[in-house]
PDB file of C-alpha atoms and ligand atoms in Angstrom:
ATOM      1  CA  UNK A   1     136.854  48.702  88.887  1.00 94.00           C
ATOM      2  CA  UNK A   2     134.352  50.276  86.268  1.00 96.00           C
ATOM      3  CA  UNK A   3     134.751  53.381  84.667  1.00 98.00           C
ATOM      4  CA  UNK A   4     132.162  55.097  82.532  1.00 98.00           C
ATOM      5  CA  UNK A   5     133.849  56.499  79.708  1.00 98.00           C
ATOM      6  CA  UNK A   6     131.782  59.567  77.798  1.00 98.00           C
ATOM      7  CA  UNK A   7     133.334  61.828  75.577  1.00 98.00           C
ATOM      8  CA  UNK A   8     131.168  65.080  74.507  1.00 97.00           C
ATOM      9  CA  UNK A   9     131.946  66.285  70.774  1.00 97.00           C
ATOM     10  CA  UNK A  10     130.754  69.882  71.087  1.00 94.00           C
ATOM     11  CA  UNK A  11     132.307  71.399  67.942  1.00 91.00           C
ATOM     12  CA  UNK A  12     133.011  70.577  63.737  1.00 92.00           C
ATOM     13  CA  UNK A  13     137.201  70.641  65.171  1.00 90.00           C
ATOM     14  CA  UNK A  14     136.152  68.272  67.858  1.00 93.00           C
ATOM     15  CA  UNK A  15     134.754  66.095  65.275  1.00 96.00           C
ATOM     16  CA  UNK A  16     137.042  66.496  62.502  1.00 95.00           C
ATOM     17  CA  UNK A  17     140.800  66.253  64.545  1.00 95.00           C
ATOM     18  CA  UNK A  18     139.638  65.189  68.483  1.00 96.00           C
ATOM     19  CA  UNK A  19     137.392  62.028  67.382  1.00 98.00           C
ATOM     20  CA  UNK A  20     139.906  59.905  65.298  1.00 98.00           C
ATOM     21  CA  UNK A  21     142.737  60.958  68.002  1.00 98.00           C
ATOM     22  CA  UNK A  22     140.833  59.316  71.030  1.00 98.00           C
ATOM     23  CA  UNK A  23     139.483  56.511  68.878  1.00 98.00           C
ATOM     24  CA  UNK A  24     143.475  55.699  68.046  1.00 98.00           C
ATOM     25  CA  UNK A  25     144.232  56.139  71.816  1.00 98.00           C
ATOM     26  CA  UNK A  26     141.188  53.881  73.249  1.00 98.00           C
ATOM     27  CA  UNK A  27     141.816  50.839  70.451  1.00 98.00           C
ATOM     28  CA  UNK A  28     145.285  50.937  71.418  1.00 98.00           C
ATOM     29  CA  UNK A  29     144.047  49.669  75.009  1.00 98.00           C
ATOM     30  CA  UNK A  30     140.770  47.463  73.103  1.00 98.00           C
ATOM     31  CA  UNK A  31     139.025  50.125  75.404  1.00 98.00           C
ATOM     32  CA  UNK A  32     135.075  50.908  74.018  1.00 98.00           C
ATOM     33  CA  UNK A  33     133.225  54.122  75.501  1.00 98.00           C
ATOM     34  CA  UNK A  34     130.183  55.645  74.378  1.00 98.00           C
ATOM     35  CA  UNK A  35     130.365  59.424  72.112  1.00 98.00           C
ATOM     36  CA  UNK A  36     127.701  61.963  72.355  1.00 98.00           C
ATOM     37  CA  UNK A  37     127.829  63.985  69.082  1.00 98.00           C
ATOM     38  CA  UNK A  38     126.649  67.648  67.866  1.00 97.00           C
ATOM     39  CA  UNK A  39     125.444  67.139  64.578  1.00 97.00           C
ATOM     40  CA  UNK A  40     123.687  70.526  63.756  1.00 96.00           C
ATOM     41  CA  UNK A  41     125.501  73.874  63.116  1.00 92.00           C
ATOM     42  CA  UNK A  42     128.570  74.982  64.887  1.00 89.00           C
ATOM     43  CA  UNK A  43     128.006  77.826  66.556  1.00 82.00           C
ATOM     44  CA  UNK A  44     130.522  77.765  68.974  1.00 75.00           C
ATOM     45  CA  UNK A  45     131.839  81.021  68.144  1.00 60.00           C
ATOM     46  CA  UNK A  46     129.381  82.718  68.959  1.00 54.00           C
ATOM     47  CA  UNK A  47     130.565  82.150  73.129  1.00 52.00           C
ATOM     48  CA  UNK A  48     132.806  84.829  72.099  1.00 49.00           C
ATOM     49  CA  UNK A  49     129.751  87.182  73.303  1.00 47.00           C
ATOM     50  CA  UNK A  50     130.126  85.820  76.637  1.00 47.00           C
ATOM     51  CA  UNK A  51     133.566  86.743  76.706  1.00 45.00           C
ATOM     52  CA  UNK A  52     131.859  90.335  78.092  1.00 47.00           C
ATOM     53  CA  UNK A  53     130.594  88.016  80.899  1.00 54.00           C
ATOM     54  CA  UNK A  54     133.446  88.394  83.867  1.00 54.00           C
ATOM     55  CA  UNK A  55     132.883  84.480  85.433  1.00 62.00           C
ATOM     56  CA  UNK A  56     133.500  83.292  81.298  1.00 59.00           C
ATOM     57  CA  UNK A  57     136.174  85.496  80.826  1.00 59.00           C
ATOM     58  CA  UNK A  58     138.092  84.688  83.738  1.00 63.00           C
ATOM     59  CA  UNK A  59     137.386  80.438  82.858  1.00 66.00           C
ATOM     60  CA  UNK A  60     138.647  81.623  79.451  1.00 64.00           C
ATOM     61  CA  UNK A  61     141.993  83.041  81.046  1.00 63.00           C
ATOM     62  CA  UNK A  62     142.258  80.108  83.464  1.00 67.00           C
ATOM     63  CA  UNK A  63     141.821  77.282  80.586  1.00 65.00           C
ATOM     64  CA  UNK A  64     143.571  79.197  77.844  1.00 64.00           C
ATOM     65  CA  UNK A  65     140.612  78.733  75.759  1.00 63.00           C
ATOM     66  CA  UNK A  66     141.946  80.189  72.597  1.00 62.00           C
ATOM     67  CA  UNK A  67     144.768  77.259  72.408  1.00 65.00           C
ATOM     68  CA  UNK A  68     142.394  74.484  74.198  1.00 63.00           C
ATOM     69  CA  UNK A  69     139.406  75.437  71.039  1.00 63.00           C
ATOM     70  CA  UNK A  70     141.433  76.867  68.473  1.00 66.00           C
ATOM     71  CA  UNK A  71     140.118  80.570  67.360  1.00 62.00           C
ATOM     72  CA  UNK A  72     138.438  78.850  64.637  1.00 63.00           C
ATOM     73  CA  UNK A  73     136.283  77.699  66.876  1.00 60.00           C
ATOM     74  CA  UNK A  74     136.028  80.705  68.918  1.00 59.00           C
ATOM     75  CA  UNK A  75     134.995  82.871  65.772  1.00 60.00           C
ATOM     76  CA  UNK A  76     132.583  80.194  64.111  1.00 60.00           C
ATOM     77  CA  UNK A  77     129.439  80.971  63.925  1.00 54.00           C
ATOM     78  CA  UNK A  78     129.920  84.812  64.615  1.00 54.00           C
ATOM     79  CA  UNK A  79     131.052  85.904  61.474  1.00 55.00           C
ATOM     80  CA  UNK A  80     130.094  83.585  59.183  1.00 60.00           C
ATOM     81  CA  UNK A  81     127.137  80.300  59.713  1.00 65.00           C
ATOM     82  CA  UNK A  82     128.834  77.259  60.919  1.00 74.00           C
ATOM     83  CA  UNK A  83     128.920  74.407  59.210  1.00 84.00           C
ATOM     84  CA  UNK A  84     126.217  71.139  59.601  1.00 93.00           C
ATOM     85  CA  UNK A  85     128.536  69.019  61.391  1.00 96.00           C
ATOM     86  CA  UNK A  86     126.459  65.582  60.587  1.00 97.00           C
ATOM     87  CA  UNK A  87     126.416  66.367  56.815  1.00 96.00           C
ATOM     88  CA  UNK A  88     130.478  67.497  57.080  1.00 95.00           C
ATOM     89  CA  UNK A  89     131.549  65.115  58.920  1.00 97.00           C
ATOM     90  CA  UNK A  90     129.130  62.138  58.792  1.00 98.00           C
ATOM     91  CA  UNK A  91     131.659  59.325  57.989  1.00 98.00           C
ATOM     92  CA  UNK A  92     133.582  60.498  61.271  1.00 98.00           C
ATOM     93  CA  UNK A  93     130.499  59.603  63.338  1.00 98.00           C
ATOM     94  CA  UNK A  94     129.934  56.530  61.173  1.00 98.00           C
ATOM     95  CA  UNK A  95     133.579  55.309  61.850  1.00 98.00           C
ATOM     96  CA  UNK A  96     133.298  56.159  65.711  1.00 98.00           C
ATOM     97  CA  UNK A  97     129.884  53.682  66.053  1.00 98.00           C
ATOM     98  CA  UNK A  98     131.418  50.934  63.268  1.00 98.00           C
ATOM     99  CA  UNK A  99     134.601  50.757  65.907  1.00 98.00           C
ATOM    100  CA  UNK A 100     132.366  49.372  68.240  1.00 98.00           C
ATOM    101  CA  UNK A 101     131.898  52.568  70.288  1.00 98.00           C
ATOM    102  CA  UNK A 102     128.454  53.611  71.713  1.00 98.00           C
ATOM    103  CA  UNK A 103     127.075  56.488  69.916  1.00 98.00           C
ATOM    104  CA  UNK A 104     123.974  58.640  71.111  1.00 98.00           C
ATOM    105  CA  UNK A 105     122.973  62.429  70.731  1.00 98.00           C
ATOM    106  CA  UNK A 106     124.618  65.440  72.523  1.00 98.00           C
ATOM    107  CA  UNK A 107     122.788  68.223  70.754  1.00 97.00           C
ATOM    108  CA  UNK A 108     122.114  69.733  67.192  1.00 97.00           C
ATOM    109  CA  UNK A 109     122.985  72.980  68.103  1.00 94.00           C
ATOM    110  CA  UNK A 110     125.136  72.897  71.378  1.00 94.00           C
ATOM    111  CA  UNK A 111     125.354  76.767  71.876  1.00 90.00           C
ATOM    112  CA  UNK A 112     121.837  77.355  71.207  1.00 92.00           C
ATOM    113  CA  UNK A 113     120.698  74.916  73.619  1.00 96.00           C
ATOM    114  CA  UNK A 114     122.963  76.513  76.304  1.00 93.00           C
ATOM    115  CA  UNK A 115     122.384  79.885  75.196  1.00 91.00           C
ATOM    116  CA  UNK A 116     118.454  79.259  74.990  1.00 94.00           C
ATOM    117  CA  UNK A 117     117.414  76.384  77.074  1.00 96.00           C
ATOM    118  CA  UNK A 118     115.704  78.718  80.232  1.00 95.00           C
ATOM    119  CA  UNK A 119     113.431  79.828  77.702  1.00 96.00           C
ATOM    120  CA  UNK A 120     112.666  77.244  74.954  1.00 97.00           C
ATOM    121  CA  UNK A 121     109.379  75.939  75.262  1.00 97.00           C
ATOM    122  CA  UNK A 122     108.255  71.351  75.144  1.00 98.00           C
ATOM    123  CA  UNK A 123     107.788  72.294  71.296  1.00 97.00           C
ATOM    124  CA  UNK A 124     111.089  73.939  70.982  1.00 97.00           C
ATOM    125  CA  UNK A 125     112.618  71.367  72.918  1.00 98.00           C
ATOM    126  CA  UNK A 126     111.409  68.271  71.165  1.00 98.00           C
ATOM    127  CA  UNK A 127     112.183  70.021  67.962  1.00 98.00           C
ATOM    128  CA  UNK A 128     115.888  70.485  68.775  1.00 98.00           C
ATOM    129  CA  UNK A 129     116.062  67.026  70.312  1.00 98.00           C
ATOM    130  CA  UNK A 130     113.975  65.712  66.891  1.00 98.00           C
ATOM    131  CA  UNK A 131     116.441  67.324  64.674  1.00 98.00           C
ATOM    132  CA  UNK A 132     119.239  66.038  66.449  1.00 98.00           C
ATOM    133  CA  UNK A 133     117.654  62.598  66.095  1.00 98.00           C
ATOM    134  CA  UNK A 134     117.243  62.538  62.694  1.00 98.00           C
ATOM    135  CA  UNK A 135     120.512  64.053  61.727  1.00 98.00           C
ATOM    136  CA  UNK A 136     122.091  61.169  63.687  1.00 98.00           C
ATOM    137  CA  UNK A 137     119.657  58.281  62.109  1.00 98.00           C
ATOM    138  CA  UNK A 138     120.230  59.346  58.703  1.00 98.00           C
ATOM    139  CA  UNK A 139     123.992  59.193  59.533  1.00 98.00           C
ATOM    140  CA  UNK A 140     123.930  55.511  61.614  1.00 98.00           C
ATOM    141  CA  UNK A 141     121.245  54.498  59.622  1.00 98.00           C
ATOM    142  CA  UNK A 142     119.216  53.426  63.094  1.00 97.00           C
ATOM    143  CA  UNK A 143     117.945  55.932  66.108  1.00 97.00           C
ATOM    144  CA  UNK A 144     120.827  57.103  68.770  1.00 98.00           C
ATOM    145  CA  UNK A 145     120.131  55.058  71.654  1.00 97.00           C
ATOM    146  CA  UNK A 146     121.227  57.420  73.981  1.00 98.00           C
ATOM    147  CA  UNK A 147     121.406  61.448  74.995  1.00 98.00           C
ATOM    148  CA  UNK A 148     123.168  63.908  77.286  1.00 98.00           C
ATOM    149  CA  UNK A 149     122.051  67.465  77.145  1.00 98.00           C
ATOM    150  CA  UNK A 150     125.279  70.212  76.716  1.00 96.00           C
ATOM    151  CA  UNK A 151     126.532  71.547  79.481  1.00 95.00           C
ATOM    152  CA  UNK A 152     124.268  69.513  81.541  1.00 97.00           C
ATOM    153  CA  UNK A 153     121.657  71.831  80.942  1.00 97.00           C
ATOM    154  CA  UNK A 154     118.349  70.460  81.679  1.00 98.00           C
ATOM    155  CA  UNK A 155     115.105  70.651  83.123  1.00 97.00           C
ATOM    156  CA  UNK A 156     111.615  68.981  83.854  1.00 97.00           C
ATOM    157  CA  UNK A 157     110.493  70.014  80.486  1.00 98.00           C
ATOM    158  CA  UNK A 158     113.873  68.423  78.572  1.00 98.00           C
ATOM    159  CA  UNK A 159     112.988  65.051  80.745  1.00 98.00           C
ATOM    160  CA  UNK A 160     109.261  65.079  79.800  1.00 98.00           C
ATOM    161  CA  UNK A 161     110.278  65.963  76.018  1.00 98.00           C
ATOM    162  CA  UNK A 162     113.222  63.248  76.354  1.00 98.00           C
ATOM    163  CA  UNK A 163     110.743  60.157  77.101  1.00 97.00           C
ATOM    164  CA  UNK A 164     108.966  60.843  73.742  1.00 98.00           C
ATOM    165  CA  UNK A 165     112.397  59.445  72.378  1.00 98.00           C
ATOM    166  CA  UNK A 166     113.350  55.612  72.286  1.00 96.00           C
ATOM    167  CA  UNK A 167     116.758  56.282  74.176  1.00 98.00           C
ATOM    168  CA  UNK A 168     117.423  54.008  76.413  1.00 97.00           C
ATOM    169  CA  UNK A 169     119.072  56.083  78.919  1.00 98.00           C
ATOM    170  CA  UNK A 170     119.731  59.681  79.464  1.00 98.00           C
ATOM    171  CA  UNK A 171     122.915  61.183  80.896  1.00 98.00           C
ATOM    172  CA  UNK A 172     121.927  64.561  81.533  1.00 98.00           C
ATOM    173  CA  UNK A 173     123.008  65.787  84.885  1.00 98.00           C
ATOM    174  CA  UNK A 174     125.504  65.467  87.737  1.00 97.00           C
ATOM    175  CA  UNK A 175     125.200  62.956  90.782  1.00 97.00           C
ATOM    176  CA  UNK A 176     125.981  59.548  92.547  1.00 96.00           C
ATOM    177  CA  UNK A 177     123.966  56.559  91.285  1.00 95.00           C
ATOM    178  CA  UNK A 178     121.699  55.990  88.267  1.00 97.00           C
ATOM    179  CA  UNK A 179     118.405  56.509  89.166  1.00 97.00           C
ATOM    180  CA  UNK A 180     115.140  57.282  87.597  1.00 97.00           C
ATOM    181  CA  UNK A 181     113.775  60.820  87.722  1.00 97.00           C
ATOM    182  CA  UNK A 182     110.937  62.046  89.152  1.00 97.00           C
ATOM    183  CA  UNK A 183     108.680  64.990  86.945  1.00 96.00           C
ATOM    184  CA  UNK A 184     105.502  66.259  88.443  1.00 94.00           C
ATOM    185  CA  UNK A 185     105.252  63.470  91.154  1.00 94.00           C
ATOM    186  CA  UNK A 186     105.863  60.670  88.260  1.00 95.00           C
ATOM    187  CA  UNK A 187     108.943  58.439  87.471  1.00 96.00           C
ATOM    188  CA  UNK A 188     110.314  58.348  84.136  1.00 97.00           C
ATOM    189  CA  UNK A 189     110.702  55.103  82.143  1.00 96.00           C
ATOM    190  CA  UNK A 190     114.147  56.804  81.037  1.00 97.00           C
ATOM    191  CA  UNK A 191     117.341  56.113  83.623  1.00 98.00           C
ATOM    192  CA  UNK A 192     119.744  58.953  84.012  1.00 98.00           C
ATOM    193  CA  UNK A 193     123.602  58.134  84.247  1.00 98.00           C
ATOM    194  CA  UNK A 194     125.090  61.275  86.143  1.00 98.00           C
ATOM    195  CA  UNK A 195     128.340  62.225  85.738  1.00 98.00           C
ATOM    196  CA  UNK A 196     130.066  61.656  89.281  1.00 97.00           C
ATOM    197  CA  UNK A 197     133.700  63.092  87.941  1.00 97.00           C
ATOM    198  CA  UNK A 198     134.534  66.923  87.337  1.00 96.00           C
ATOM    199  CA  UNK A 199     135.810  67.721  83.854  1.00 95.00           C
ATOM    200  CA  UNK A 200     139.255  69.024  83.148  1.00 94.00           C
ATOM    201  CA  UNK A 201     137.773  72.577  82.711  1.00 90.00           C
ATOM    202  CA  UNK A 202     136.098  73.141  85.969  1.00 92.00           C
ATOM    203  CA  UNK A 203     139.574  72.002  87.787  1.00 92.00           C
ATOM    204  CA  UNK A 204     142.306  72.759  86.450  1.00 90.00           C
ATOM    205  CA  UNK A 205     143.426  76.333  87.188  1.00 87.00           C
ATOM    206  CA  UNK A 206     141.454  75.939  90.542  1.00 87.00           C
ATOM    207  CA  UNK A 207     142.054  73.917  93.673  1.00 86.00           C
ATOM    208  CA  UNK A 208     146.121  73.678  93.124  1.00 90.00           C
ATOM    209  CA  UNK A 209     145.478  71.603  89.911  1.00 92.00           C
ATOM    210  CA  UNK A 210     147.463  71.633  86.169  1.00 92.00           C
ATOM    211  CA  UNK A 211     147.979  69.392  83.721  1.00 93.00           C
ATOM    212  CA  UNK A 212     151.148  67.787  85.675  1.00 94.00           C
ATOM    213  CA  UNK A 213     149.196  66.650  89.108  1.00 96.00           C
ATOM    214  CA  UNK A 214     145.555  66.347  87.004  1.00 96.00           C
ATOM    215  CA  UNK A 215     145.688  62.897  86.034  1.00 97.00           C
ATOM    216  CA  UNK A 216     146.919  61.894  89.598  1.00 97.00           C
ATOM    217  CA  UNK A 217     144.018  63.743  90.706  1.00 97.00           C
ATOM    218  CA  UNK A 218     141.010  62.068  89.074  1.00 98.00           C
ATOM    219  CA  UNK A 219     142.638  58.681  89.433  1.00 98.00           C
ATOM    220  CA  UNK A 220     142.953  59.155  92.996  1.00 97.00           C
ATOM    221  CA  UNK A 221     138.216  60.244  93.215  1.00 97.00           C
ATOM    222  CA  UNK A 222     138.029  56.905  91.076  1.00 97.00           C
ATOM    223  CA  UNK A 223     136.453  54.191  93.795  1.00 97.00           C
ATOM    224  CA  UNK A 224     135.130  50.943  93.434  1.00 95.00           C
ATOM    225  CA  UNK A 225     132.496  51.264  95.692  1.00 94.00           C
ATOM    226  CA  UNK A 226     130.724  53.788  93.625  1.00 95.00           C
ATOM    227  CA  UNK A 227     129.293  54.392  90.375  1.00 97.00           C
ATOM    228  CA  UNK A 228     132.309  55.941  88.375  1.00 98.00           C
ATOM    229  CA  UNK A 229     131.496  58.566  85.173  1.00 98.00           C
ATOM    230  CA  UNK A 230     134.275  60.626  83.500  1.00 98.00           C
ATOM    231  CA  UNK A 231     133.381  63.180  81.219  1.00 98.00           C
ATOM    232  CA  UNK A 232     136.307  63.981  78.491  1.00 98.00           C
ATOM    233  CA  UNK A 233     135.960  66.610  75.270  1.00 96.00           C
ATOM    234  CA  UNK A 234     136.818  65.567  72.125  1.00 96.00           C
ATOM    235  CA  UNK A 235     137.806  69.237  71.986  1.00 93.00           C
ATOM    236  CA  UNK A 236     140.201  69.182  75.200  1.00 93.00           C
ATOM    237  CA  UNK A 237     141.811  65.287  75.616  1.00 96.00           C
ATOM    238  CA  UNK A 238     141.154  64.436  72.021  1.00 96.00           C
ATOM    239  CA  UNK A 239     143.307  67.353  70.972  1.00 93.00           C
ATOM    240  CA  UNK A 240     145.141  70.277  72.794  1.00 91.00           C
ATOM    241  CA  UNK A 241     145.465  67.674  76.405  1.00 94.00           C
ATOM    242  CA  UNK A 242     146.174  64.339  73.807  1.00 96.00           C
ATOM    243  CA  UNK A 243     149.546  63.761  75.498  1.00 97.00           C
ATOM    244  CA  UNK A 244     148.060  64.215  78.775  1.00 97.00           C
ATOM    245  CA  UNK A 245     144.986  61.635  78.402  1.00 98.00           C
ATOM    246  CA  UNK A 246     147.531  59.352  76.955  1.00 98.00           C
ATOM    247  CA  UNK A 247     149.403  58.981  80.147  1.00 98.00           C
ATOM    248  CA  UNK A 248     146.201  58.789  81.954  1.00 98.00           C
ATOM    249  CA  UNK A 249     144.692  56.226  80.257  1.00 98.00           C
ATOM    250  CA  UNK A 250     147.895  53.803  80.355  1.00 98.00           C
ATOM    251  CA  UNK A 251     147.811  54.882  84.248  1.00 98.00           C
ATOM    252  CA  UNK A 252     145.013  53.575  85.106  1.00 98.00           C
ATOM    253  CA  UNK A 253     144.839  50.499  82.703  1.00 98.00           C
ATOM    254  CA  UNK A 254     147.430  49.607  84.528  1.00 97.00           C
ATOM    255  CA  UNK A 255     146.296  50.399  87.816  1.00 96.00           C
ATOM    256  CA  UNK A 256     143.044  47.877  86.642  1.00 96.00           C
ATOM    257  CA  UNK A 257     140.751  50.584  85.756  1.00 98.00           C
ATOM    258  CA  UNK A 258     138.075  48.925  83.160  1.00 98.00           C
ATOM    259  CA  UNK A 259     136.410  51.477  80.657  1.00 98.00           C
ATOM    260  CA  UNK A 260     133.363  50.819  79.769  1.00 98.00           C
ATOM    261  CA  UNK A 261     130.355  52.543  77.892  1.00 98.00           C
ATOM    262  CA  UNK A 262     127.491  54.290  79.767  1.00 98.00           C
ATOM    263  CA  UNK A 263     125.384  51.347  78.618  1.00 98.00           C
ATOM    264  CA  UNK A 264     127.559  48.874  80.329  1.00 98.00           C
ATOM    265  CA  UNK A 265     126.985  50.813  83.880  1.00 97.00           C
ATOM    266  CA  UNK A 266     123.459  50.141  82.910  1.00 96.00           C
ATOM    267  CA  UNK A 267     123.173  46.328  82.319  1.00 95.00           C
ATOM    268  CA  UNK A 268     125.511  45.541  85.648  1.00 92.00           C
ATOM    269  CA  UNK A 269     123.188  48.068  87.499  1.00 89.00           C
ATOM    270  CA  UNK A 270     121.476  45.712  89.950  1.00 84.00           C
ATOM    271  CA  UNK A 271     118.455  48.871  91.532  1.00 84.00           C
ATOM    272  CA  UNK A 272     117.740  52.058  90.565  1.00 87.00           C
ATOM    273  CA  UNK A 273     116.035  54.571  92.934  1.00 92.00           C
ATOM    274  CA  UNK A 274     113.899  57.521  92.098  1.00 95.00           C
ATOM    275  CA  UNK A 275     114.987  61.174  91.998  1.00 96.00           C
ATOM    276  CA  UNK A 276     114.129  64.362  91.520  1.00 97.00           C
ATOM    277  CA  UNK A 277     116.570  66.598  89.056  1.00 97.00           C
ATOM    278  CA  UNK A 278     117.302  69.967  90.586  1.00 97.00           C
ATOM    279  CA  UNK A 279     119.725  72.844  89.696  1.00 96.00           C
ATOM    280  CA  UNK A 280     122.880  73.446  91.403  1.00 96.00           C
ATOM    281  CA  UNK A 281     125.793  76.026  91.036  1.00 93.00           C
ATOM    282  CA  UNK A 282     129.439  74.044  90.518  1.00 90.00           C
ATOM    283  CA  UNK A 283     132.576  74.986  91.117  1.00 86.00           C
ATOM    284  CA  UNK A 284     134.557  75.703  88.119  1.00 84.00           C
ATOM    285  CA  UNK A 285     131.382  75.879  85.618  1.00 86.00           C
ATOM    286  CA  UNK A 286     129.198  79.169  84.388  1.00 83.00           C
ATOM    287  CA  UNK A 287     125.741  78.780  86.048  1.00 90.00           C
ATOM    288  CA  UNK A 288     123.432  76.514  87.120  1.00 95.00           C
ATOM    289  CA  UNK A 289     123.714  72.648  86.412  1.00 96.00           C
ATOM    290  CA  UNK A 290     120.994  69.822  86.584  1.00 98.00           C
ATOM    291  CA  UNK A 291     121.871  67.458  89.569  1.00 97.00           C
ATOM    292  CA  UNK A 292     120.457  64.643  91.079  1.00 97.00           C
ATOM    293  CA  UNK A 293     118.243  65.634  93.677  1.00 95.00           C
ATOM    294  CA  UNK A 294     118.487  63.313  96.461  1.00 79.00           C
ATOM    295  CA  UNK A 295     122.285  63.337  96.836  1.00 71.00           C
ATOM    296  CA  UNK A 296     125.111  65.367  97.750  1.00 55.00           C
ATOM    297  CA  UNK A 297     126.527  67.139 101.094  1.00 41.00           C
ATOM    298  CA  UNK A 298     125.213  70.840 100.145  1.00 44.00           C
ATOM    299  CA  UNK A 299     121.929  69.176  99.327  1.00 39.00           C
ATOM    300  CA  UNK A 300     120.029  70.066 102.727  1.00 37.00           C
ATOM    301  CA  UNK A 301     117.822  67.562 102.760  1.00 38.00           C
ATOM    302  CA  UNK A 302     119.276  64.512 103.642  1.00 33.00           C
TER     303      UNK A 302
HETATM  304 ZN1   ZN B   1     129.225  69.709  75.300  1.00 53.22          ZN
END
């Protein structure tokens, strides 16, 4: 069985400490997954302003997000500008793609784009996207082949904007099967690999779940028969859950679980369908989230 392996870098700590901790952990099983990096500012901190929010203070409580981020992290960028991640930590990045690993764009500034994205405009869009791009080429010294929006925030305008770009896929929103959306009654050249797992964050807490019975739990929605996508954080498994993703990893290498890079789903994907990308409230997560359209038991329509 195939898994999709992606792990999201969101912050300069993620980077710096998470990165070279799951790289040890994934070439100690020869196991190659594909990175989406921040490489702008870290403004992370500045979710401290949501704390005022009562759904993001109580996911703050439930995750302990001062030991999962560090209060670095939770202060940078509110007091003081955060640092540019690709010019900090560039030879990070560089080591993570000359290990083999798949390397495309998550954002260059990921709480900008989450704090911003119902209002940025195609120009402001492509710009963010274009920065991020060139950040990443100057680091790899060739184009990121691939992109997945933070927090799976995106819209009709980020896929139209996203197809000016030579990535080869997107992994932008939540769903089943990779398919090709559909914008204004048009489908994109650009695939989309959903995510088809939760993340550690929107789970654990909820539903009976912590960190004893988690692993057990995603091993147990892992089936052949589908397209499999795990999301992990540099931030989360790469640091304060390392044990934890440890264990799970040896788990289900031994149970025959193959990990694989997003790009892999996408050569051994035989037909892709069209869809349209719509927004969806999630369990466990602040706000809306792009979906796949045409899947899905709350969906309605099918
Ligand atoms: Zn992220």
């Amino acid at each position: 069985m195939q898994v999709g392996l992606r792990i999201d870098v969101d912050t300069f700590r993620g980077t710096k400490y998470g990165v070279p901790n799951l790289c040890r952990v994934l070439a100690g099983h020869s196991i190659r997954a594909t990175f989406f990096f921040c490489v702008g500012p870290d403004n992370m901190g500045r979710h401290l302003w949501r704390l005022l929010r009562p759904a993001f203070l109580w996911k703050m409580l439930r995750t302990k997000a001062a030991s999962l981020y560090g209060w670095d992290i939770l202060l940078r960028g509110t007091f003081w500008p955060g640092p540019i991640i690709g010019e900090r930590l560039a030879d990070i990045i560089r080591s993570v793609a000359d290990a083999g690993h798949e390397v495309g764009l998550h954002a260059w500034d990921h709480h900008a784009w989450q704090a911003h994205i119902d209002t940025m405009t195609a120009e402001a869009i492509y710009q963010s996207l274009n920065r991020g791009v060139e950040m990443l080429t100057q680091v790899l010294g060739r184009p990121p082949t691939c992109s997945a929006v933070p927090g799976w925030k995106c819209n009709d305008l980020v896929l139209k904007e996203k197809a000016k770009f030579p990535f080869h896929y997107n992994s932008d929103c939540r769903g089943e099967n990779i398919f090709h959306p559909v914008v204004g009654g048009r489908e994109l050249l650009q695939p989309q690999i959903p995510v088809t797992l939760p993340t550690y964050d929107e789970v654990v807490g909820r539903i009976g779940l912590t960190d004893s019975n988690y692993n057990d739990y995603i091993l147990a929605l892992l089936d052949p028969a589908k397209l499999n996508v795990l999301t992990i954080h540099a931030e989360v498994e790469g640091i304060v859950c390392l044990e934890m993703f440890r264990e799970f990893m040896s788990k289900a290498v031994s149970k025959g679980v193959s990990f694989v890079p997003l790009e892999t789903l996408l050569q051994n994907c035989l037909e892709t369908g069209p869809a349209p990308v719509v927004r969806r409230e999630l369990p466990g997560r602040e706000g809306w989230v792009a979906c796949q359209g045409n899947v899905g038991v709350d969906d309605g329509r099918n």
